[in-house]
Coordinates of C-alpha atoms and ligand atoms in Angstrom, one line a residue:
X286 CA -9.7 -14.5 28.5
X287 CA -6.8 -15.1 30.9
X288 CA -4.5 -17.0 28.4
X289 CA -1.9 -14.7 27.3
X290 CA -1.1 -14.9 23.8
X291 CA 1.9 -14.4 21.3
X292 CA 0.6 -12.4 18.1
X293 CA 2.1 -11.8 14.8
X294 CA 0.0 -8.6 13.2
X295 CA 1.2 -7.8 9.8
X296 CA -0.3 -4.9 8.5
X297 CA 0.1 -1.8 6.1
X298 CA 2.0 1.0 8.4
X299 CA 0.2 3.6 6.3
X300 CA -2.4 6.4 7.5
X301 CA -5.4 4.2 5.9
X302 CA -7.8 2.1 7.6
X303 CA -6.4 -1.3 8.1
X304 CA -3.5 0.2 9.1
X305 CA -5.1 2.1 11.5
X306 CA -7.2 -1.2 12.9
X307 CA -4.0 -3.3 13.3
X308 CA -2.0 -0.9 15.1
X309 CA -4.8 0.3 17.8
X310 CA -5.8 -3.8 18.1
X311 CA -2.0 -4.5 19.0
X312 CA -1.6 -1.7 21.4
X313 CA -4.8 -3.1 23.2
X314 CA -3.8 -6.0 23.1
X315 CA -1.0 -5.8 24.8
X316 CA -2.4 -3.6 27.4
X317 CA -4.3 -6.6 28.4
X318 CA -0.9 -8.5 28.2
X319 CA -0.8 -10.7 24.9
X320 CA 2.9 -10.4 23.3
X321 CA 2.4 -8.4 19.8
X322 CA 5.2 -8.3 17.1
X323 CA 4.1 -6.0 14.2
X324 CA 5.5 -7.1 10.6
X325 CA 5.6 -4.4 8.4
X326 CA 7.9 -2.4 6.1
X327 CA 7.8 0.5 8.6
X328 CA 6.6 1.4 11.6
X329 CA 3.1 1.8 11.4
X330 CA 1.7 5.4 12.2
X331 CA 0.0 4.8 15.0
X332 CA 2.6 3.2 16.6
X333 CA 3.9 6.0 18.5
X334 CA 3.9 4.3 22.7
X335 CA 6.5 2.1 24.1
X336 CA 5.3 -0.9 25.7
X337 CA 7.2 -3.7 27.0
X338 CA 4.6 -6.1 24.9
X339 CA 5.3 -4.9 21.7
X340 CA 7.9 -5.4 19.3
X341 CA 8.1 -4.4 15.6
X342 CA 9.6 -6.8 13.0
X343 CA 11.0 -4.6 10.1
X344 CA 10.8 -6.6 6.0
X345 CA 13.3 -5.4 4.5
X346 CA 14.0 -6.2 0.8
X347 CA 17.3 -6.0 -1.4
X348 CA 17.8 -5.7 -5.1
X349 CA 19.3 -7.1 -7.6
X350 CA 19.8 -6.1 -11.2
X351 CA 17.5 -9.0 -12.6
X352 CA 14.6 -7.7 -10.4
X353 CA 12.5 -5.1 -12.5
X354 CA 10.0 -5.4 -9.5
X355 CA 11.2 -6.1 -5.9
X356 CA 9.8 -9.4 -4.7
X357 CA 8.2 -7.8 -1.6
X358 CA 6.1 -11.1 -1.1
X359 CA 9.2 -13.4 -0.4
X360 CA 10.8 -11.1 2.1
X361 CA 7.7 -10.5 4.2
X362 CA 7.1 -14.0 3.8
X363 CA 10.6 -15.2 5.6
X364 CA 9.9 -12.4 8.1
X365 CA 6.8 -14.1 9.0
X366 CA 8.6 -17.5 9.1
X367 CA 11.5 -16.0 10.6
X368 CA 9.5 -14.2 13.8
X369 CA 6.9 -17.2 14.0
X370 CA 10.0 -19.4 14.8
X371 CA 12.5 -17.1 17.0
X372 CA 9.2 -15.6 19.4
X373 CA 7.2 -19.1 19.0
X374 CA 4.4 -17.1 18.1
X375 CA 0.8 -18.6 19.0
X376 CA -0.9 -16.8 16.1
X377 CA -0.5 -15.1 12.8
X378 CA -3.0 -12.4 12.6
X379 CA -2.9 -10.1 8.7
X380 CA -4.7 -7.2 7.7
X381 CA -5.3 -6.5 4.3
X382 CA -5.8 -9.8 2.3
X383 CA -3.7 -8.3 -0.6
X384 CA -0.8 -9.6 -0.8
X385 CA -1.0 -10.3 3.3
X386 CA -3.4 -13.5 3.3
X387 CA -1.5 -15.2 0.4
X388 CA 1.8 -14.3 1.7
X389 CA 1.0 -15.4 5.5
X390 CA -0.3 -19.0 3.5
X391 CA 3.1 -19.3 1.7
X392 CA 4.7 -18.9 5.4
X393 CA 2.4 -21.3 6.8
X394 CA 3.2 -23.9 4.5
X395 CA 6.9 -23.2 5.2
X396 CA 6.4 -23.5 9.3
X397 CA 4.3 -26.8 8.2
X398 CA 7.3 -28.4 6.8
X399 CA 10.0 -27.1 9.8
X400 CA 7.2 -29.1 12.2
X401 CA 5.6 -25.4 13.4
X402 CA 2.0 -25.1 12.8
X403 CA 0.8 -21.6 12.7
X404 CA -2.9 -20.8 12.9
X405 CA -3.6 -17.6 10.3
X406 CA -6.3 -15.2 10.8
X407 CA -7.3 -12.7 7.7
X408 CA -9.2 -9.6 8.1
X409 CA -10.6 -8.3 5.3
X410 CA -10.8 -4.7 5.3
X411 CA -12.9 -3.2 2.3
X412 CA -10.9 -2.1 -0.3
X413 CA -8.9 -5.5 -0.8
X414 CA -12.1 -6.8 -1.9
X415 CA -14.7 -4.0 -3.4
X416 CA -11.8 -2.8 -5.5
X417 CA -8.5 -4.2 -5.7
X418 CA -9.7 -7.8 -4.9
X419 CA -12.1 -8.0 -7.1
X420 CA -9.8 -7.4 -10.4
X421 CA -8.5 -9.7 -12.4
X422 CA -4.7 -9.8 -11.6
X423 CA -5.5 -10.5 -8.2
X424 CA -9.3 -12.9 -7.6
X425 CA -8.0 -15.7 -7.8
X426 CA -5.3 -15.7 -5.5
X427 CA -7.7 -13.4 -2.9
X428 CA -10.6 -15.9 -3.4
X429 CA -7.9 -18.7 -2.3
X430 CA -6.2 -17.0 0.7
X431 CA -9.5 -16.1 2.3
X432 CA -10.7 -19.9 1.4
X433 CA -6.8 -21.1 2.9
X434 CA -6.7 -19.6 6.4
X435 CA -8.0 -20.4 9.6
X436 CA -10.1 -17.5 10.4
X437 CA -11.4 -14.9 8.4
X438 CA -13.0 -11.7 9.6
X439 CA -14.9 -8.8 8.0
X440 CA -15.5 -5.6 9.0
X441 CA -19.4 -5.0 8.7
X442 CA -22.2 -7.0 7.6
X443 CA -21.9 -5.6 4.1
X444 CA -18.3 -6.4 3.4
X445 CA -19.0 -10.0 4.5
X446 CA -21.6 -10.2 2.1
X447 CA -20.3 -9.0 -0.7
X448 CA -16.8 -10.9 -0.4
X449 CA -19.4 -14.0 0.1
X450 CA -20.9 -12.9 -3.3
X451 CA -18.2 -11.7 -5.4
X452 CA -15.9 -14.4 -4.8
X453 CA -16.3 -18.4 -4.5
X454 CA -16.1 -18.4 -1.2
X455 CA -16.5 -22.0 1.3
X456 CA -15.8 -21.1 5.0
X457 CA -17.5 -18.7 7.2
X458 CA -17.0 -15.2 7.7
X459 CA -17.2 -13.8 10.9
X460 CA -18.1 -9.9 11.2
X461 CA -16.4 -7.6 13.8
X462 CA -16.9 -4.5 13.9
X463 CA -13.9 -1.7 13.9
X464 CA -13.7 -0.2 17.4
X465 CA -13.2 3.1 19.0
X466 CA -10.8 4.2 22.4
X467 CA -12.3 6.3 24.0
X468 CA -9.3 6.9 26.2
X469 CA -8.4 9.1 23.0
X470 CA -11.3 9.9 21.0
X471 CA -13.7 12.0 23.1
X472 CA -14.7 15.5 23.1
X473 CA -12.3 17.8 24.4
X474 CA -12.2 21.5 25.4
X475 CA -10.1 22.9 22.3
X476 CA -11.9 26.7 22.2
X477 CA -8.4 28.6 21.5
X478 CA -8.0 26.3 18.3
X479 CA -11.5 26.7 17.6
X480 CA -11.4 30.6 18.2
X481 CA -8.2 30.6 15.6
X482 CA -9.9 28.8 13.0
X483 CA -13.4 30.1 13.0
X484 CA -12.9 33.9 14.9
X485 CA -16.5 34.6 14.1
X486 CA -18.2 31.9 15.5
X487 CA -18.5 30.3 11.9
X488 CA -19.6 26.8 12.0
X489 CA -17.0 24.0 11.2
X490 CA -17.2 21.3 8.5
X491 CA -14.8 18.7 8.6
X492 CA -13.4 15.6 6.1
X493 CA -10.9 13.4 6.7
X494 CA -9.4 10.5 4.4
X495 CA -6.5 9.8 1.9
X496 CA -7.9 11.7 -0.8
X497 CA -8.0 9.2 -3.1
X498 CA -11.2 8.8 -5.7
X499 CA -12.7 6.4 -3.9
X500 CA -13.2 9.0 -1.1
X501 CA -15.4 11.2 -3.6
X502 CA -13.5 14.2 -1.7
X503 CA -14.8 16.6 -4.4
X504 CA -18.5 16.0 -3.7
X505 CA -17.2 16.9 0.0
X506 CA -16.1 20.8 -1.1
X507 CA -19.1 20.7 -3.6
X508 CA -21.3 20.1 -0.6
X509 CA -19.9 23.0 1.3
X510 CA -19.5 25.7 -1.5
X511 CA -23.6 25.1 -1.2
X512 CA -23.2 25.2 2.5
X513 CA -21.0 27.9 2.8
X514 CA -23.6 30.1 1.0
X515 CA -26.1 30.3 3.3
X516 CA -24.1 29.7 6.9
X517 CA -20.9 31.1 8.0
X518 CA -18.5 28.1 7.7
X519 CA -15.5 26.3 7.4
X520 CA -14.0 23.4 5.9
X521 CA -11.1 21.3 7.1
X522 CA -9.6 18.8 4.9
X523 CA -7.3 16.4 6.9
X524 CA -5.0 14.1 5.1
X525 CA -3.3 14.2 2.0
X526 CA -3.4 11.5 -1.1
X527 CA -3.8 11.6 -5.0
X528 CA -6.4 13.8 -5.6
X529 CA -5.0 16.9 -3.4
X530 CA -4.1 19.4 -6.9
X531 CA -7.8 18.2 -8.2
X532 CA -9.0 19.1 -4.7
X533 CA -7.1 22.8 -5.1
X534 CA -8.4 23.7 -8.4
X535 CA -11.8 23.2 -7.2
X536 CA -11.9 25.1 -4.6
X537 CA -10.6 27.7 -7.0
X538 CA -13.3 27.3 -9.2
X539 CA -15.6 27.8 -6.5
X540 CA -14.2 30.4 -5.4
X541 CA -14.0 28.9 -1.7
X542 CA -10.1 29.1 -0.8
X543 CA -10.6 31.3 1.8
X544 CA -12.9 29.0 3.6
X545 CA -11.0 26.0 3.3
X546 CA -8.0 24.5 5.1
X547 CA -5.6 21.8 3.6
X548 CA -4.1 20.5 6.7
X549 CA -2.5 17.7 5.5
X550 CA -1.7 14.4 7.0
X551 CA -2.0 14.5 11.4
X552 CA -1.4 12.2 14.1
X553 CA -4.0 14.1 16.5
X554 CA -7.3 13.9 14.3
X555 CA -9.2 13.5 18.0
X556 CA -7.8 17.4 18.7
X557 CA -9.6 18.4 15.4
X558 CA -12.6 16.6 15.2
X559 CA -13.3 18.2 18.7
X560 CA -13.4 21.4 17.2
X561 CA -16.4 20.3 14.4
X562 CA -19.8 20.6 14.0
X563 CA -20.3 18.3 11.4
X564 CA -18.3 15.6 9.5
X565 CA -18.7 15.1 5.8
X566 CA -18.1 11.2 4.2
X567 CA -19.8 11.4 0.9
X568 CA -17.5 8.2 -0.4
X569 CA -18.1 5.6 -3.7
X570 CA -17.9 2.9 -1.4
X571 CA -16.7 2.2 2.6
X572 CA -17.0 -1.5 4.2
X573 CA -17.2 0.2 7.7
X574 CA -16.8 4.1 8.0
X575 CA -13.6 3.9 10.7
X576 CA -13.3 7.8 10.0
X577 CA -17.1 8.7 10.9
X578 CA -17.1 6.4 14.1
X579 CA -14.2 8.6 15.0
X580 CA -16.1 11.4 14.5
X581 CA -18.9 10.5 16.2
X582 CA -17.0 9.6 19.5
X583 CA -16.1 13.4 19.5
X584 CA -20.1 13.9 18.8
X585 CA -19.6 14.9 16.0
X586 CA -23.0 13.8 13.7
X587 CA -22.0 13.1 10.1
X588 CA -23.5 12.6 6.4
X589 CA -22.6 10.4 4.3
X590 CA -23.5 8.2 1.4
X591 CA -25.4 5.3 1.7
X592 CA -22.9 2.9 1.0
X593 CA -21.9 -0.6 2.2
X594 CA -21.6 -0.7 5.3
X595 CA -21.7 3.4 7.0
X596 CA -25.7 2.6 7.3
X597 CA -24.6 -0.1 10.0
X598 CA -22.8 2.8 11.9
X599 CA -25.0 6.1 11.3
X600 CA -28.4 6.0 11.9
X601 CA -30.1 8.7 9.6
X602 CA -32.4 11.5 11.5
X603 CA -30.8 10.6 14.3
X604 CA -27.2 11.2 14.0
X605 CA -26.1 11.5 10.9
X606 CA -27.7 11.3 7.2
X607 CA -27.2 8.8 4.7
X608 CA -27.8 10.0 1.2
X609 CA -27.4 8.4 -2.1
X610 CA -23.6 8.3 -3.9
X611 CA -23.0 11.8 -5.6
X612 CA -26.6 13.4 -4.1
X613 CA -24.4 16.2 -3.5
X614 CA -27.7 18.8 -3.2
X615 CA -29.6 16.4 -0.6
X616 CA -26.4 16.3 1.3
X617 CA -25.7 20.2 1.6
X618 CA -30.1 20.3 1.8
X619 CA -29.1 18.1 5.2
X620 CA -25.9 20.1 6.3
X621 CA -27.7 23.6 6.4
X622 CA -30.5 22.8 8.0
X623 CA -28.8 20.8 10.8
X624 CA -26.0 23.6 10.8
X625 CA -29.1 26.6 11.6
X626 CA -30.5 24.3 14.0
X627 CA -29.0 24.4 17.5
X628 CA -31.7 21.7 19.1
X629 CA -31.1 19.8 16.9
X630 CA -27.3 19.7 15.6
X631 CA -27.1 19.3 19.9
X632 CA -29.7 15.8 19.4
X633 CA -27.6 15.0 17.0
X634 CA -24.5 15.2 19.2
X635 CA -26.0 13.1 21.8
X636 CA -27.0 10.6 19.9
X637 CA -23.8 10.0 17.8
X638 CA -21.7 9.9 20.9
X639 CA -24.3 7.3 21.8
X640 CA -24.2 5.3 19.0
X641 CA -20.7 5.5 18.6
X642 CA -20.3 3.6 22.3
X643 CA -22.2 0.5 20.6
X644 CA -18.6 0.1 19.0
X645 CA -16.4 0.5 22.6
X646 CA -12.8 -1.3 22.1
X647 CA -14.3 -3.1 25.0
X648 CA -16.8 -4.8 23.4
X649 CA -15.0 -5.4 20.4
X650 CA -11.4 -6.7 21.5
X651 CA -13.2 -9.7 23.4
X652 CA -14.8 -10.5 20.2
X653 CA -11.3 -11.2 18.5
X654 CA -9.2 -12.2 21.9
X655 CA -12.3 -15.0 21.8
X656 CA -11.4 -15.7 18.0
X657 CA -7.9 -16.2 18.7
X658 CA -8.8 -18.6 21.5
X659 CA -10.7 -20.7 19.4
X660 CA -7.8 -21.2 16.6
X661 CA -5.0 -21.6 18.5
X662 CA -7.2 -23.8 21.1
X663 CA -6.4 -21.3 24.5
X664 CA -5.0 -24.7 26.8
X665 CA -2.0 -24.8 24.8
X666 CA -1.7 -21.4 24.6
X667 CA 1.5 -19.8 26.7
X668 CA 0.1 -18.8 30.1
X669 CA 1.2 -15.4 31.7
Ligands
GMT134 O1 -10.3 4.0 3.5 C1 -9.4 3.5 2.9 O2 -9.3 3.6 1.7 C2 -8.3 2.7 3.6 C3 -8.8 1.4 3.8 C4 -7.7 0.4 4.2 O3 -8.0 -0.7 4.2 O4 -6.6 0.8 4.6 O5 -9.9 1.5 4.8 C5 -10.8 0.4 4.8 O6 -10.6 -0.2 6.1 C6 -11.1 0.6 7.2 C7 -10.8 -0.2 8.5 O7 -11.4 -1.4 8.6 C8 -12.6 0.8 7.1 O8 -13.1 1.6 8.2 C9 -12.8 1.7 5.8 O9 -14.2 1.8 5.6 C10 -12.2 0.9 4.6 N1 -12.3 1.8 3.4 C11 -13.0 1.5 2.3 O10 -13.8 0.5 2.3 C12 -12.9 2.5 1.2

């Protein structure tokens, strides 16, 4: 695509997923020399480079004694109006549709009546549909932001389907998958970390996610107390979230403190995962898995449950498991004999590393650069 582009990305700056995606698809982006202005409430984690294409847009929101809830929505929604018209943005592409796809409507229909129109792209990143979305106090306005903007994307096949399902639903969907830089994640030499972690040579288990219920992070230690008893391990738990003093007391109960390390929220997760032997992702539900296919870019193989859409990323007895929800003694069953098994724990390496390329930011940004394109009709876009 040689049309360079102007892009609005609203997104949650948080540690979670969507977050995550947004951020890594505007730096990308704007390597390849589209304009991105991110509009968020903060800057987003990832966001940590200077570039000369990106810009960040902060919402800010004031109060007022009448206001028993702050009325987020309005704010972001002139900051959307407000950037669209000062940059003369080509595009409005949000992550998250809650409340990002109805607010990016309400700013649409604003830009309509000032004579701007403003093509809206919504992708739909799993939670804002499987859970949140899906409850009352939010369907019907979720149903008609997806049904109200130009383009909608989902995640994995799975996610797609079910939003298709659960909700009345009259446009197309079009899946893309997340992506992984390999520029960052890859396996990297990291033996003094390794040698101050596990001294004796003890295998390394690792988890990462924001601990919240959905996440099923107490199946994770459950699976490694098992572990743990018949192969010298240890556990890292990366992140941090809700269930973290649940998380504590277990591993109390269990009796396996010693062997496990709360490390809290990190920026470098790539330095860590280089260090594992196995990754752990026994969640309730995921619409893609953005966590494993980091993982797996390190070679790191990984078991999980078999849940929406991880069985489009891991292929089991080949680089991973997939297990049902909760099977916590089929998982461990897995974990120990892959963990005692140096042929194949290094098959299993191979092949995730392998798999994991099937979902190079290469082949993925041309998917939505060509998406773009075909909203905002490329000759009238700005050229470079
Ligand atoms: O995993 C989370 O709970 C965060 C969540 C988000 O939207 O911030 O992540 C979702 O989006 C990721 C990026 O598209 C996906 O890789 C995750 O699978 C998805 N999480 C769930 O579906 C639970």
């Amino acid at each position: 695509m040689n049309k360079k582009l102007k892009i609005g990305v609203v997104c949650y700056p948080t540690y979670g997923g969507s977050g995550v995606v947004a951020t890594e698809l505007g730096i990308a982006l704007a390597k390849k020399g589209h304009s991105i202005h991110f509009i968020s409430y903060k800057r987003p984690a990832r966001l940590s480079i200077f570039s000369e294409n990106i810009y960040l847009h902060e919402v800010t929101t004031i109060n007022y004694p009448l206001f028993e809830y702050l009325p987020y929505e309005t704010s972001l929604a002139s900051k959307m109006v407000e950037v669209v018209k000062n940059e003369n943005l080509d595009i409005l592409h949000v992550h998250y549709a809650i409340p990002h796809a109805a607010v990016a409507f309400m700013a649409k229909s604003i830009l309509a009546s000032h004579g701007k129109n403003i093509p809206v792209i919504t992708t739909l990143h799993g939670t804002d549909i499987t859970l949140v979305g899906k409850h009352a106090n939010f369907s019907p306005v979720v149903e008609f932001s997806i049904n109200s903007s130009d383009g909608v994307t989902a995640v994995s096949n799975h996610l797609k389907n079910e939003t298709l399902e659960k909700f009345g639903i009259n446009r197309d969907i079009k899946v893309i998958y997340n992506f992984i830089d390999f520029d960052r994640f890859r396996k990297i030499n990291k033996d003094h970390f390794k040698q101050a972690i596990a001294p004796e040579g003890e295998k390394i288990i690792v988890h990462t996610s924001n601990f919240r219920k959905v996440k099923r992070v107490d199946d994770v230690i459950r699976i490694f107390h098992k572990v743990n008893q018949h192969i010298p391990s240890k556990l890292l738990l990366i992140g941090d979230g809700p269930e973290r003093t649940t998380l504590e007391a277990l591993c109390k109960e269990l009796q396996v403190c010693q062997s496990v390390r709360f490390l809290g929220k990190q920026d470098a997760v790539e330095e860590l995962l280089a260090l594992a032997d196995l990754f752990l992702i026994p969640s309730q539900n995921e619409s893609f898995g953005l966590a494993a296919l980091e993982a797996m870019a390190c070679e790191v193989p990984v078991i999980s449950s078999n849940i929406g859409g991880l069985p489009e990323v891991i292929v089991h007895g080949e680089n991973g498991f997939l297990e049902d929800v909760g099977d916590v003694e089929s998982m461990a069953n897995h974990a120990i004999k892959l963990l005692s098994d140096d042929a194949m724990l290094q098959s299993f390496r191979k092949s995730a590393l392998a798999r994991a390329k099937d979902f190079h930011i290469d082949k993925i940004l041309p998917q939505y650069e060509d998406y773009y394109c075909e909203l905002v009709e490329c000759s009238k876009a700005v050229v470079a």
